[in-house]
Short mmCIF file of C-alpha atoms in Angstrom, two decimals:
data_model
loop_
_atom_site.label_atom_id
_atom_site.label_comp_id
_atom_site.label_asym_id
_atom_site.label_seq_id
_atom_site.Cartn_x
_atom_site.Cartn_y
_atom_site.Cartn_z
CA MET A 1223 -81.79 52.39 31.56
CA GLU A 1224 -79.23 52.89 28.78
CA HIS A 1225 -77.80 55.81 30.76
CA HIS A 1226 -77.28 53.57 33.81
CA GLN A 1227 -75.65 50.89 31.65
CA LEU A 1228 -73.15 53.43 30.32
CA GLU A 1229 -72.35 54.59 33.84
CA LEU A 1230 -71.79 51.00 34.91
CA ILE A 1231 -69.41 50.34 32.02
CA PHE A 1232 -67.40 53.48 32.80
CA ALA A 1233 -67.26 52.50 36.46
CA VAL A 1234 -65.81 49.09 35.54
CA LEU A 1235 -63.24 50.66 33.20
CA PHE A 1236 -62.23 53.22 35.81
CA ALA A 1237 -61.88 50.43 38.40
CA THR A 1238 -59.68 48.56 35.92
CA ILE A 1239 -57.15 51.38 36.02
CA LEU A 1240 -57.18 51.56 39.81
CA ALA A 1241 -56.84 47.77 40.04
CA GLN A 1242 -53.37 47.93 38.45
CA PRO A 1243 -51.51 49.75 41.28
CA LEU A 1244 -53.74 48.14 43.91
CA GLY A 1245 -52.96 44.67 42.58
CA ARG A 1246 -49.24 45.44 42.62
CA ARG A 1247 -49.44 46.62 46.23
CA LEU A 1248 -51.51 43.61 47.37
CA GLY A 1249 -49.57 41.08 45.32
CA GLN A 1250 -52.70 40.02 43.43
CA ALA A 1251 -53.52 39.99 39.75
CA PRO A 1252 -55.83 42.87 38.69
CA ALA A 1253 -58.11 40.27 37.05
CA VAL A 1254 -58.86 38.78 40.48
CA LEU A 1255 -59.60 42.21 41.94
CA MET A 1256 -61.90 43.07 39.04
CA THR A 1257 -63.83 39.81 39.46
CA ALA A 1258 -64.29 40.56 43.15
CA PHE A 1259 -65.33 44.12 42.31
CA GLY A 1260 -67.96 42.83 39.90
CA VAL A 1261 -69.30 40.40 42.52
CA VAL A 1262 -69.63 43.24 45.05
CA LEU A 1263 -71.52 45.36 42.53
CA ALA A 1264 -73.76 42.40 41.66
CA LEU A 1265 -74.77 42.02 45.32
CA ILE A 1266 -75.75 45.68 45.72
CA PRO A 1267 -79.49 46.00 44.97
CA GLN A 1268 -79.16 49.59 43.76
CA VAL A 1269 -76.69 48.63 41.01
CA PRO A 1270 -78.55 47.75 37.78
CA ASN A 1271 -78.01 44.40 36.11
CA ILE A 1272 -75.55 44.48 33.24
CA GLU A 1273 -77.44 44.08 29.97
CA ILE A 1274 -75.21 42.82 27.18
CA ASP A 1275 -76.37 40.39 24.53
CA PRO A 1276 -74.55 37.12 25.37
CA GLU A 1277 -73.93 36.53 21.68
CA LEU A 1278 -71.90 39.76 21.56
CA ILE A 1279 -69.61 39.06 24.52
CA LEU A 1280 -67.20 36.72 22.75
CA PRO A 1281 -67.05 38.69 19.45
CA LEU A 1282 -66.29 41.91 21.34
CA VAL A 1283 -63.87 40.60 23.96
CA LEU A 1284 -62.02 37.62 22.52
CA PRO A 1285 -60.50 39.06 19.28
CA PRO A 1286 -58.37 41.79 20.89
CA LEU A 1287 -57.40 39.61 23.85
CA LEU A 1288 -56.48 36.62 21.69
CA TYR A 1289 -54.48 38.87 19.37
CA ALA A 1290 -52.63 40.44 22.30
CA ALA A 1291 -51.84 36.99 23.71
CA ALA A 1292 -50.77 35.63 20.32
CA ARG A 1293 -48.31 38.54 19.93
CA ARG A 1294 -46.45 37.09 22.93
CA THR A 1295 -46.53 33.54 21.57
CA SER A 1296 -43.47 32.08 19.88
CA TRP A 1297 -43.99 29.92 16.81
CA ARG A 1298 -40.87 28.01 17.80
CA GLN A 1299 -42.10 27.25 21.31
CA PHE A 1300 -45.49 26.21 19.97
CA ALA A 1301 -43.87 23.86 17.45
CA GLU A 1302 -41.59 22.38 20.11
CA ASN A 1303 -44.50 21.63 22.43
CA TRP A 1304 -47.33 20.82 20.05
CA VAL A 1305 -47.86 17.37 21.58
CA ALA A 1306 -48.36 18.71 25.11
CA ILE A 1307 -50.53 21.61 23.90
CA SER A 1308 -52.64 19.36 21.68
CA LEU A 1309 -53.20 16.82 24.43
CA ARG A 1310 -54.49 19.49 26.79
CA ALA A 1311 -56.33 21.60 24.23
CA VAL A 1312 -58.12 18.68 22.59
CA VAL A 1313 -57.96 15.43 24.55
CA LEU A 1314 -58.19 16.91 28.05
CA VAL A 1315 -61.13 19.12 26.98
CA ILE A 1316 -62.98 16.08 25.59
CA VAL A 1317 -62.26 13.98 28.69
CA THR A 1318 -63.33 16.80 31.03
CA THR A 1319 -66.51 17.36 29.01
CA ALA A 1320 -67.43 13.67 29.28
CA ALA A 1321 -66.66 13.48 33.01
CA VAL A 1322 -68.61 16.64 33.84
CA ALA A 1323 -71.58 15.49 31.72
CA TRP A 1324 -71.65 12.14 33.49
CA ALA A 1325 -71.49 13.70 36.98
CA PHE A 1326 -74.04 16.40 36.16
CA HIS A 1327 -76.50 13.89 34.70
CA LEU A 1328 -76.17 11.70 37.79
CA TRP A 1329 -76.86 14.65 40.08
CA TYR A 1330 -79.74 15.97 37.95
CA PRO A 1331 -81.28 12.87 36.28
CA ALA A 1332 -84.02 15.00 34.70
CA VAL A 1333 -81.45 16.92 32.67
CA PRO A 1334 -80.79 15.12 29.35
CA ILE A 1335 -77.27 14.04 28.53
CA GLY A 1336 -77.04 16.57 25.68
CA ALA A 1337 -77.57 19.50 28.06
CA ALA A 1338 -75.04 17.97 30.46
CA VAL A 1339 -72.50 17.75 27.62
CA ALA A 1340 -73.08 21.44 26.89
CA LEU A 1341 -72.18 22.24 30.50
CA GLY A 1342 -69.12 20.02 30.32
CA ALA A 1343 -67.92 21.73 27.15
CA LEU A 1344 -68.27 25.24 28.51
CA VAL A 1345 -66.49 24.57 31.83
CA ALA A 1346 -63.76 22.31 30.36
CA PRO A 1347 -61.33 24.87 28.87
CA PRO A 1348 -59.12 27.05 31.10
CA ASP A 1349 -59.44 30.62 29.89
CA PRO A 1350 -56.51 32.10 27.91
CA VAL A 1351 -57.22 35.56 29.32
CA ALA A 1352 -57.18 34.27 32.90
CA VAL A 1353 -53.98 32.32 32.31
CA SER A 1354 -52.18 35.34 30.81
CA ALA A 1355 -53.50 37.69 33.49
CA LEU A 1356 -52.56 35.49 36.45
CA ALA A 1357 -49.86 32.93 35.63
CA GLY A 1358 -47.87 35.25 33.38
CA LYS A 1359 -47.06 37.71 36.21
CA LEU A 1360 -45.72 35.31 38.85
CA GLY A 1361 -42.18 34.77 37.62
CA LEU A 1362 -42.87 31.20 36.52
CA PRO A 1363 -40.45 29.45 34.17
CA ARG A 1364 -41.18 30.50 30.63
CA ARG A 1365 -41.53 26.87 29.53
CA LEU A 1366 -44.51 26.42 31.89
CA VAL A 1367 -46.16 29.69 30.90
CA ALA A 1368 -45.69 28.83 27.21
CA VAL A 1369 -47.66 25.59 27.48
CA LEU A 1370 -50.30 27.18 29.76
CA GLU A 1371 -50.86 29.98 27.26
CA GLY A 1372 -50.80 27.58 24.31
CA GLU A 1373 -53.39 25.40 26.02
CA GLY A 1374 -55.55 28.41 26.83
CA LEU A 1375 -55.36 29.77 23.30
CA PHE A 1376 -56.39 26.59 21.50
CA ASN A 1377 -58.70 24.74 23.89
CA ASP A 1378 -61.62 27.05 23.12
CA VAL A 1379 -61.65 25.67 19.57
CA THR A 1380 -62.46 22.17 20.83
CA ALA A 1381 -64.84 23.35 23.55
CA ILE A 1382 -66.95 25.57 21.31
CA VAL A 1383 -67.41 22.81 18.72
CA LEU A 1384 -68.53 20.37 21.44
CA TYR A 1385 -70.79 23.02 22.98
CA THR A 1386 -72.41 23.86 19.64
CA ALA A 1387 -73.05 20.21 18.80
CA ALA A 1388 -74.61 19.56 22.22
CA ILE A 1389 -76.84 22.65 22.06
CA GLN A 1390 -78.04 21.75 18.57
CA ALA A 1391 -78.81 18.20 19.68
CA VAL A 1392 -80.97 19.44 22.56
CA VAL A 1393 -82.68 22.19 20.56
CA THR A 1394 -83.47 20.05 17.50
CA GLY A 1395 -83.88 16.72 19.29
CA SER A 1396 -81.48 14.88 16.98
CA PHE A 1397 -77.77 14.09 17.10
CA SER A 1398 -75.29 12.54 14.68
CA ALA A 1399 -71.81 11.57 15.87
CA TRP A 1400 -70.53 11.65 12.30
CA GLY A 1401 -72.13 15.04 11.79
CA ALA A 1402 -70.45 16.39 14.93
CA PHE A 1403 -67.05 15.07 13.81
CA ARG A 1404 -67.57 16.50 10.34
CA ASP A 1405 -68.52 19.87 11.82
CA PHE A 1406 -65.35 19.80 13.91
CA LEU A 1407 -63.17 19.21 10.84
CA VAL A 1408 -65.00 21.82 8.76
CA SER A 1409 -64.85 24.34 11.60
CA ALA A 1410 -61.11 23.86 12.03
CA LEU A 1411 -60.40 23.97 8.30
CA VAL A 1412 -62.50 27.06 7.61
CA GLY A 1413 -61.12 28.85 10.67
CA ALA A 1414 -57.53 28.10 9.68
CA LEU A 1415 -58.09 29.19 6.07
CA VAL A 1416 -59.80 32.44 7.08
CA GLY A 1417 -57.01 33.17 9.55
CA LEU A 1418 -54.35 32.53 6.91
CA LEU A 1419 -56.21 34.72 4.42
CA PHE A 1420 -56.48 37.69 6.76
CA GLY A 1421 -52.95 37.19 8.08
CA TRP A 1422 -51.43 37.09 4.59
CA ALA A 1423 -53.53 39.99 3.25
CA GLY A 1424 -52.93 42.02 6.40
CA SER A 1425 -49.15 41.57 6.25
CA LYS A 1426 -49.09 42.61 2.58
CA LEU A 1427 -51.20 45.70 3.28
CA MET A 1428 -49.09 46.67 6.29
CA GLN A 1429 -46.00 46.70 4.07
CA ARG A 1430 -47.66 49.45 2.03
CA LEU A 1431 -48.68 51.60 5.00
CA ASP A 1432 -46.00 54.14 5.83
CA GLU A 1433 -47.06 55.32 9.28
CA ALA A 1434 -46.89 53.14 12.39
CA PRO A 1435 -50.34 54.24 13.72
CA TRP A 1436 -51.94 53.12 10.46
CA ARG A 1437 -50.41 49.64 10.77
CA VAL A 1438 -51.39 49.36 14.43
CA ALA A 1439 -54.97 50.38 13.59
CA LEU A 1440 -55.11 47.71 10.88
CA GLY A 1441 -53.80 45.20 13.40
CA LEU A 1442 -56.72 46.07 15.66
CA LEU A 1443 -59.34 45.53 12.94
CA LEU A 1444 -57.99 42.29 11.47
CA PRO A 1445 -58.84 40.02 14.46
CA PHE A 1446 -62.45 41.27 14.49
CA ALA A 1447 -62.74 40.76 10.73
CA ALA A 1448 -61.29 37.24 10.91
CA TYR A 1449 -63.60 36.35 13.81
CA GLY A 1450 -66.71 37.63 12.04
CA LEU A 1451 -66.05 36.08 8.63
CA SER A 1452 -65.09 32.69 10.06
CA GLU A 1453 -68.14 32.57 12.31
CA SER A 1454 -70.47 33.50 9.44
CA ARG A 1455 -68.97 30.73 7.27
CA GLY A 1456 -69.30 28.00 9.89
CA GLY A 1457 -65.65 28.06 10.89
CA SER A 1458 -63.94 28.32 14.23
CA ALA A 1459 -63.80 32.04 14.92
CA VAL A 1460 -61.29 31.54 17.73
CA LEU A 1461 -58.95 29.54 15.49
CA ALA A 1462 -59.25 32.17 12.76
CA VAL A 1463 -58.14 34.92 15.15
CA LEU A 1464 -55.26 32.81 16.47
CA VAL A 1465 -53.97 31.85 13.02
CA CYS A 1466 -54.31 35.44 11.76
CA SER A 1467 -52.54 36.85 14.82
CA MET A 1468 -49.72 34.32 14.80
CA TYR A 1469 -49.22 34.79 11.05
CA LEU A 1470 -48.90 38.56 11.51
CA THR A 1471 -46.52 38.08 14.42
CA HIS A 1472 -44.37 35.68 12.41
CA ALA A 1473 -44.38 37.97 9.35
CA ALA A 1474 -43.74 41.13 11.40
CA THR A 1475 -40.15 41.34 10.15
CA ASP A 1476 -41.53 42.33 6.72
CA PHE A 1477 -43.32 45.46 7.96
CA SER A 1478 -42.13 46.03 11.51
CA ASP A 1479 -39.82 48.86 12.44
CA SER A 1480 -38.95 50.58 15.71
CA ASP A 1481 -41.84 53.06 15.45
CA TYR A 1482 -44.34 50.27 14.82
CA ARG A 1483 -43.10 48.23 17.76
CA LEU A 1484 -43.03 51.17 20.15
CA VAL A 1485 -46.51 52.38 19.16
CA GLY A 1486 -47.92 48.86 18.92
CA ASP A 1487 -46.55 47.68 22.25
CA SER A 1488 -48.00 50.72 24.05
CA PHE A 1489 -51.34 50.48 22.28
CA TRP A 1490 -51.82 46.76 22.92
CA GLU A 1491 -50.71 47.07 26.54
CA ILE A 1492 -53.44 49.65 27.17
CA THR A 1493 -56.05 47.77 25.12
CA GLU A 1494 -55.34 44.47 26.85
CA MET A 1495 -55.50 46.11 30.28
CA LEU A 1496 -58.90 47.75 29.67
CA VAL A 1497 -60.55 44.84 27.86
CA THR A 1498 -59.27 42.31 30.39
CA GLY A 1499 -60.51 44.43 33.29
CA PHE A 1500 -63.91 44.83 31.68
CA ALA A 1501 -64.16 41.10 30.91
CA PHE A 1502 -63.43 40.03 34.47
CA GLY A 1503 -65.63 42.76 35.92
CA LEU A 1504 -68.40 41.44 33.68
CA ILE A 1505 -67.89 37.94 35.09
CA GLY A 1506 -68.58 39.22 38.59
CA LEU A 1507 -71.51 41.34 37.49
CA GLU A 1508 -73.22 38.36 35.86
CA LEU A 1509 -73.68 36.86 39.33
CA SER A 1510 -76.79 39.03 39.68
CA THR A 1511 -78.22 37.53 36.48
CA VAL A 1512 -77.56 34.00 37.74
CA LEU A 1513 -79.15 34.63 41.15
CA ARG A 1514 -82.16 36.26 39.52
CA ASP A 1515 -82.71 33.27 37.22
CA ALA A 1516 -82.19 30.76 40.03
CA GLY A 1517 -84.74 32.48 42.27
CA PRO A 1518 -84.90 32.45 46.08
CA ASP A 1519 -84.18 28.74 46.34
CA TRP A 1520 -80.76 29.04 44.67
CA PRO A 1521 -78.99 27.28 47.62
CA ARG A 1522 -80.37 23.96 46.35
CA PHE A 1523 -77.94 24.22 43.41
CA ILE A 1524 -74.84 24.48 45.61
CA GLY A 1525 -74.43 20.71 46.01
CA GLY A 1526 -74.41 20.04 42.28
CA ALA A 1527 -72.03 22.95 41.67
CA ALA A 1528 -69.63 21.61 44.32
CA VAL A 1529 -69.58 18.19 42.64
CA ILE A 1530 -68.79 19.68 39.23
CA ILE A 1531 -66.05 21.89 40.71
CA ALA A 1532 -64.48 18.81 42.27
CA VAL A 1533 -64.62 16.94 38.95
CA VAL A 1534 -63.14 19.83 36.96
CA VAL A 1535 -60.32 20.57 39.40
CA GLY A 1536 -59.59 16.97 40.38
CA LEU A 1537 -59.53 15.60 36.84
CA ARG A 1538 -57.00 18.24 35.77
CA LEU A 1539 -54.65 17.14 38.57
CA ILE A 1540 -54.99 13.46 37.64
CA TRP A 1541 -54.37 14.27 33.98
CA LEU A 1542 -51.27 16.37 34.68
CA LEU A 1543 -49.76 13.80 37.03
CA THR A 1544 -50.28 11.07 34.43
CA THR A 1545 -48.91 13.05 31.48
CA THR A 1546 -45.96 14.32 33.53
CA VAL A 1547 -44.89 10.72 34.17
CA ILE A 1548 -45.34 9.90 30.49
CA PHE A 1549 -43.35 12.87 29.26
CA ARG A 1550 -40.57 12.33 31.77
CA SER A 1551 -40.29 8.69 30.72
CA TRP A 1552 -40.73 8.88 26.94
CA TRP A 1553 -41.07 12.34 25.38
CA ARG A 1554 -39.09 14.70 27.53
CA THR A 1555 -36.75 15.62 24.71
CA ARG A 1556 -39.67 16.36 22.40
CA ASP A 1557 -41.79 18.43 24.77
CA LYS A 1558 -39.31 19.99 27.15
CA ASP A 1559 -41.76 22.62 28.38
CA GLU A 1560 -44.01 20.10 30.14
CA PRO A 1561 -43.74 20.13 33.96
CA HIS A 1562 -40.69 18.19 35.09
CA THR A 1563 -41.36 17.82 38.83
CA TRP A 1564 -44.34 17.36 41.10
CA ARG A 1565 -43.91 20.99 42.22
CA GLU A 1566 -44.29 22.28 38.68
CA THR A 1567 -47.23 19.94 38.16
CA VAL A 1568 -49.00 21.39 41.21
CA VAL A 1569 -48.50 24.96 39.97
CA THR A 1570 -49.71 24.06 36.47
CA TRP A 1571 -52.75 22.32 37.96
CA TRP A 1572 -53.71 25.24 40.20
CA ALA A 1573 -53.28 27.70 37.31
CA GLY A 1574 -56.24 26.23 35.36
CA MET A 1575 -58.67 29.11 35.88
CA ARG A 1576 -61.91 29.45 33.93
CA GLY A 1577 -63.08 32.83 32.71
CA VAL A 1578 -64.95 34.92 30.20
CA ALA A 1579 -65.49 32.20 27.56
CA THR A 1580 -67.24 29.95 30.10
CA VAL A 1581 -69.54 32.74 31.27
CA ALA A 1582 -70.36 33.88 27.72
CA LEU A 1583 -71.21 30.36 26.56
CA ALA A 1584 -73.35 29.71 29.64
CA LEU A 1585 -75.33 32.91 29.09
CA ALA A 1586 -75.78 31.99 25.41
CA VAL A 1587 -77.64 28.75 26.22
CA PRO A 1588 -81.08 29.13 24.54
CA PHE A 1589 -84.19 29.65 26.63
CA THR A 1590 -86.33 27.29 24.52
CA THR A 1591 -85.99 24.38 22.09
CA ASP A 1592 -87.44 24.19 18.57
CA SER A 1593 -90.55 22.58 20.01
CA GLY A 1594 -91.19 25.61 22.22
CA GLN A 1595 -90.31 23.80 25.44
CA PRO A 1596 -87.94 25.42 27.97
CA PHE A 1597 -84.33 24.39 27.48
CA PRO A 1598 -83.86 21.58 30.02
CA GLY A 1599 -81.60 22.42 32.96
CA ARG A 1600 -80.73 25.93 31.80
CA THR A 1601 -80.85 27.40 35.32
CA GLU A 1602 -78.74 24.58 36.74
CA ILE A 1603 -76.22 24.96 33.90
CA LEU A 1604 -75.92 28.71 34.38
CA PHE A 1605 -75.54 28.48 38.17
CA THR A 1606 -72.97 25.68 37.96
CA ALA A 1607 -70.93 27.45 35.28
CA ILE A 1608 -70.69 30.72 37.23
CA ALA A 1609 -69.83 28.74 40.39
CA VAL A 1610 -66.92 27.03 38.61
CA VAL A 1611 -65.64 30.36 37.27
CA LEU A 1612 -65.89 32.17 40.60
CA PHE A 1613 -64.25 29.27 42.45
CA THR A 1614 -61.27 29.16 40.10
CA LEU A 1615 -60.87 32.93 39.92
CA LEU A 1616 -61.58 33.91 43.53
CA LEU A 1617 -59.99 30.89 45.24
CA GLN A 1618 -57.36 29.52 42.90
CA GLY A 1619 -56.44 32.96 41.54
CA PRO A 1620 -55.61 34.70 44.86
CA THR A 1621 -53.88 31.62 46.28
CA LEU A 1622 -51.77 30.88 43.18
CA PRO A 1623 -48.93 33.19 44.33
CA ALA A 1624 -48.84 31.32 47.66
CA VAL A 1625 -48.74 27.98 45.83
CA VAL A 1626 -45.86 29.23 43.69
CA ARG A 1627 -43.95 30.36 46.78
CA ALA A 1628 -44.69 27.14 48.69
CA THR A 1629 -43.50 24.92 45.85
CA GLY A 1630 -40.47 27.06 45.10
CA VAL A 1631 -41.18 27.15 41.36
CA HIS A 1632 -39.65 30.18 39.71
CA ALA A 1633 -37.87 31.22 36.57
CA ASP A 1634 -34.10 30.83 36.35
CA THR A 1635 -33.43 34.54 36.06
CA GLY A 1636 -29.66 34.07 36.31
CA THR A 1637 -29.63 31.88 33.22
CA GLU A 1638 -31.88 34.31 31.34
CA ARG A 1639 -29.61 37.23 32.23
CA ALA A 1640 -26.64 35.24 30.96
CA PHE A 1641 -28.45 34.57 27.69
CA GLU A 1642 -29.31 38.25 27.45
CA ARG A 1643 -25.70 39.33 27.97
CA GLN A 1644 -24.58 36.86 25.31
CA LEU A 1645 -27.15 38.22 22.87
CA TRP A 1646 -26.14 41.81 23.61
CA THR A 1647 -22.54 40.85 22.86
CA ARG A 1648 -23.58 39.39 19.52
CA VAL A 1649 -25.69 42.44 18.71
CA LEU A 1650 -22.93 44.93 19.49
CA GLU A 1651 -20.30 42.89 17.66
CA ALA A 1652 -22.55 42.95 14.58
CA GLU A 1653 -22.86 46.74 14.97
CA LEU A 1654 -19.09 47.17 15.13
CA ALA A 1655 -18.64 44.95 12.07
CA ARG A 1656 -21.16 47.07 10.17
CA LEU A 1657 -19.38 50.24 11.29
CA GLU A 1658 -16.12 48.88 9.90
CA GLU A 1659 -17.79 48.20 6.54
CA ILE A 1660 -19.29 51.69 6.38
CA SER A 1661 -15.96 53.25 7.33
CA GLU A 1662 -14.21 51.50 4.45
CA THR A 1663 -16.84 52.27 1.82
CA GLU A 1664 -17.70 55.83 2.94
CA HIS A 1665 -14.14 56.85 3.88
CA LEU A 1666 -15.22 58.27 7.24
CA PRO A 1667 -12.95 60.87 8.82
CA ALA A 1668 -10.78 59.34 11.52
CA GLU A 1669 -12.23 61.55 14.26
CA VAL A 1670 -15.81 60.60 13.39
CA TYR A 1671 -14.99 56.90 13.14
CA ASP A 1672 -13.08 56.88 16.41
CA ARG A 1673 -15.83 58.62 18.34
CA LEU A 1674 -18.51 56.30 16.95
CA ARG A 1675 -16.43 53.21 17.62
CA THR A 1676 -15.62 54.37 21.14
CA GLY A 1677 -19.30 54.65 21.95
CA PHE A 1678 -20.14 51.23 20.57
CA GLU A 1679 -17.08 49.57 22.16
CA ARG A 1680 -17.99 51.00 25.54
CA ARG A 1681 -21.40 49.40 25.14
CA LEU A 1682 -19.83 46.13 24.03
CA ALA A 1683 -17.44 46.10 27.01
CA GLN A 1684 -20.34 46.43 29.40
CA ALA A 1685 -22.63 43.96 27.58
CA ASP A 1686 -25.07 44.54 30.42
CA PRO A 1687 -28.82 44.73 29.73
CA GLU A 1688 -29.33 46.75 32.91
CA ALA A 1689 -26.82 49.45 32.00
CA ALA A 1690 -28.75 52.05 30.08
CA GLY A 1691 -26.41 54.97 30.53
CA ASP A 1692 -23.93 54.82 27.66
CA ASN A 1693 -26.13 54.61 24.61
CA PRO A 1694 -23.79 55.11 21.61
CA ARG A 1695 -26.39 57.16 19.82
CA THR A 1696 -26.77 59.44 22.85
CA HIS A 1697 -23.00 59.63 23.30
CA THR A 1698 -22.41 60.78 19.75
CA ASP A 1699 -25.36 63.15 19.94
CA ARG A 1700 -23.65 64.89 22.85
CA THR A 1701 -20.19 64.99 21.29
CA LEU A 1702 -20.86 65.59 17.60
CA ALA A 1703 -22.98 68.00 15.67
CA PHE A 1704 -24.92 65.27 13.88
CA THR A 1705 -25.55 65.75 10.21
CA THR A 1706 -28.15 63.81 8.24
CA LYS A 1707 -25.42 61.53 6.96
CA MET A 1708 -24.19 60.76 10.46
CA ARG A 1709 -27.71 59.85 11.56
CA SER A 1710 -27.99 57.57 8.55
CA ILE A 1711 -24.72 55.82 9.44
CA THR A 1712 -25.76 55.35 13.05
CA ASN A 1713 -29.12 53.93 12.00
CA GLU A 1714 -27.41 51.48 9.64
CA VAL A 1715 -25.17 50.29 12.44
CA LEU A 1716 -28.11 49.88 14.82
CA GLU A 1717 -30.05 48.04 12.11
CA ALA A 1718 -27.22 45.49 11.88
CA GLY A 1719 -27.63 44.84 15.60
CA ARG A 1720 -31.38 44.45 15.18
CA ALA A 1721 -30.87 41.93 12.36
CA GLU A 1722 -28.60 39.88 14.63
CA ALA A 1723 -31.26 39.87 17.36
CA LEU A 1724 -33.93 38.76 14.87
CA ALA A 1725 -31.67 35.94 13.71
CA ALA A 1726 -31.33 34.79 17.33
CA ARG A 1727 -35.12 34.49 17.58
CA ARG A 1728 -34.99 31.49 15.23
CA GLU A 1729 -32.32 29.68 17.25
CA PRO A 1730 -33.52 27.02 19.71
CA GLY A 1731 -31.09 27.90 22.49
CA ILE A 1732 -32.23 31.46 23.32
CA PRO A 1733 -35.56 32.04 25.14
CA PRO A 1734 -37.97 34.23 23.13
CA ASP A 1735 -38.48 36.52 26.14
CA VAL A 1736 -34.79 37.37 26.12
CA VAL A 1737 -34.92 38.28 22.42
CA ASP A 1738 -38.02 40.41 23.01
CA ARG A 1739 -36.34 42.36 25.81
CA VAL A 1740 -33.27 43.02 23.69
CA MET A 1741 -35.46 44.08 20.75
CA ARG A 1742 -37.33 46.58 22.94
CA ARG A 1743 -34.05 48.07 24.13
CA LEU A 1744 -32.83 48.30 20.55
CA ASP A 1745 -36.00 50.14 19.56
CA LEU A 1746 -35.45 52.66 22.35
CA ARG A 1747 -31.89 53.27 21.15
CA ARG A 1748 -33.00 54.40 17.70
#
């Protein structure tokens, strides 16, 4: 049996690689294809059921994926939009949990309200992995993607606390509202402190590691360590990973160099691809577990699942329409990344896919209570949860590109290119200024100075992010027999340009994506 499980895992990972070019050709996100692939495997009788302890799914999958997503998150954008993100990540999750619990209890009166709340909590949060995998590749305005990713990153904190409180109430037979609120505060505080501890300690240790692979390897271990310690101390493991990851990203200027960024970007791109593919393949594969638990009369659960899907999807639309009006009327200057038009609201609504966290929490529902009785409504909860996930991934996911095209929502690439050209101009002007300083202090020979300046000025005259031909470093490599000193001078000049780009990251007018693209090009020039 273990041999078959290993074969199944390798098959999913191999399919993940093939899903990348296939998704590009079909215009679909690989995550959607992997979910469909898992469903197909689940419906084949000869394919064994996947056997992974539900309690291990989140600790194995979430830390690397949350860390990879947090690396793309801008502290500045999060701070600018904290009201919108908090409303969705906290208030909308609570409202959705209550609405789902009410509808589920009405449909299944025998299921106690505590079990219904557990279902509401686990289907309430859109999945950060699904949002990054689907919405981030459609050319949406960065301001919409920023709030979608921020919502997806932080809503699990609220949902898991609600889920844990509901499960404990059903299992033990007692519930305290004050105790649940206290647990929420303690969970958030412990998670934040653990994340800060690992982020601070990790950044200090990375400054002492000389080789880029060593720092990248430490960056891989830190999210798992933060998750494990926070969970064992009663804190929010998800919040610990997020705080740790965002701290390391913010402090990266203290230990980051071109080698670290080049190695780290490649490593995390591969890691995120494989783990994401496995996670969504696992979602599809778990359909066999759900159908097995439901038994031959599983069609009787379809009605209840359809009602909950309607509540989850419909309530999100109502919430977004309401908050869009509020932000446009009162807070638009404070939370400029909220949807501005009904078209953007529709896209944001349809992008609320559920994913691996929902499935993992549903599978983790206990089989029995402390009294030895079966957990009430477990089969109904599991079936409904997987139905919500498959609906959002296999219906909303594939049709999201069509919704984006129909509404005409897209990023203003012309404006971004203009910002990028402006930033390149600043970077190259800083490089020329540094070259002037070095020339005066080092007394460079006129021929050397002229050739270096010619290369940098040619780059400045173009100021075009798409023009990769006349790299000043390459130009001088071809025309001069570089000595160690010349390489040192060139690196100092390039470092001045990098410092200017890093300074632009803190300015409110330049999109973080533009700075990131310029930084990657600067790393390749070294």
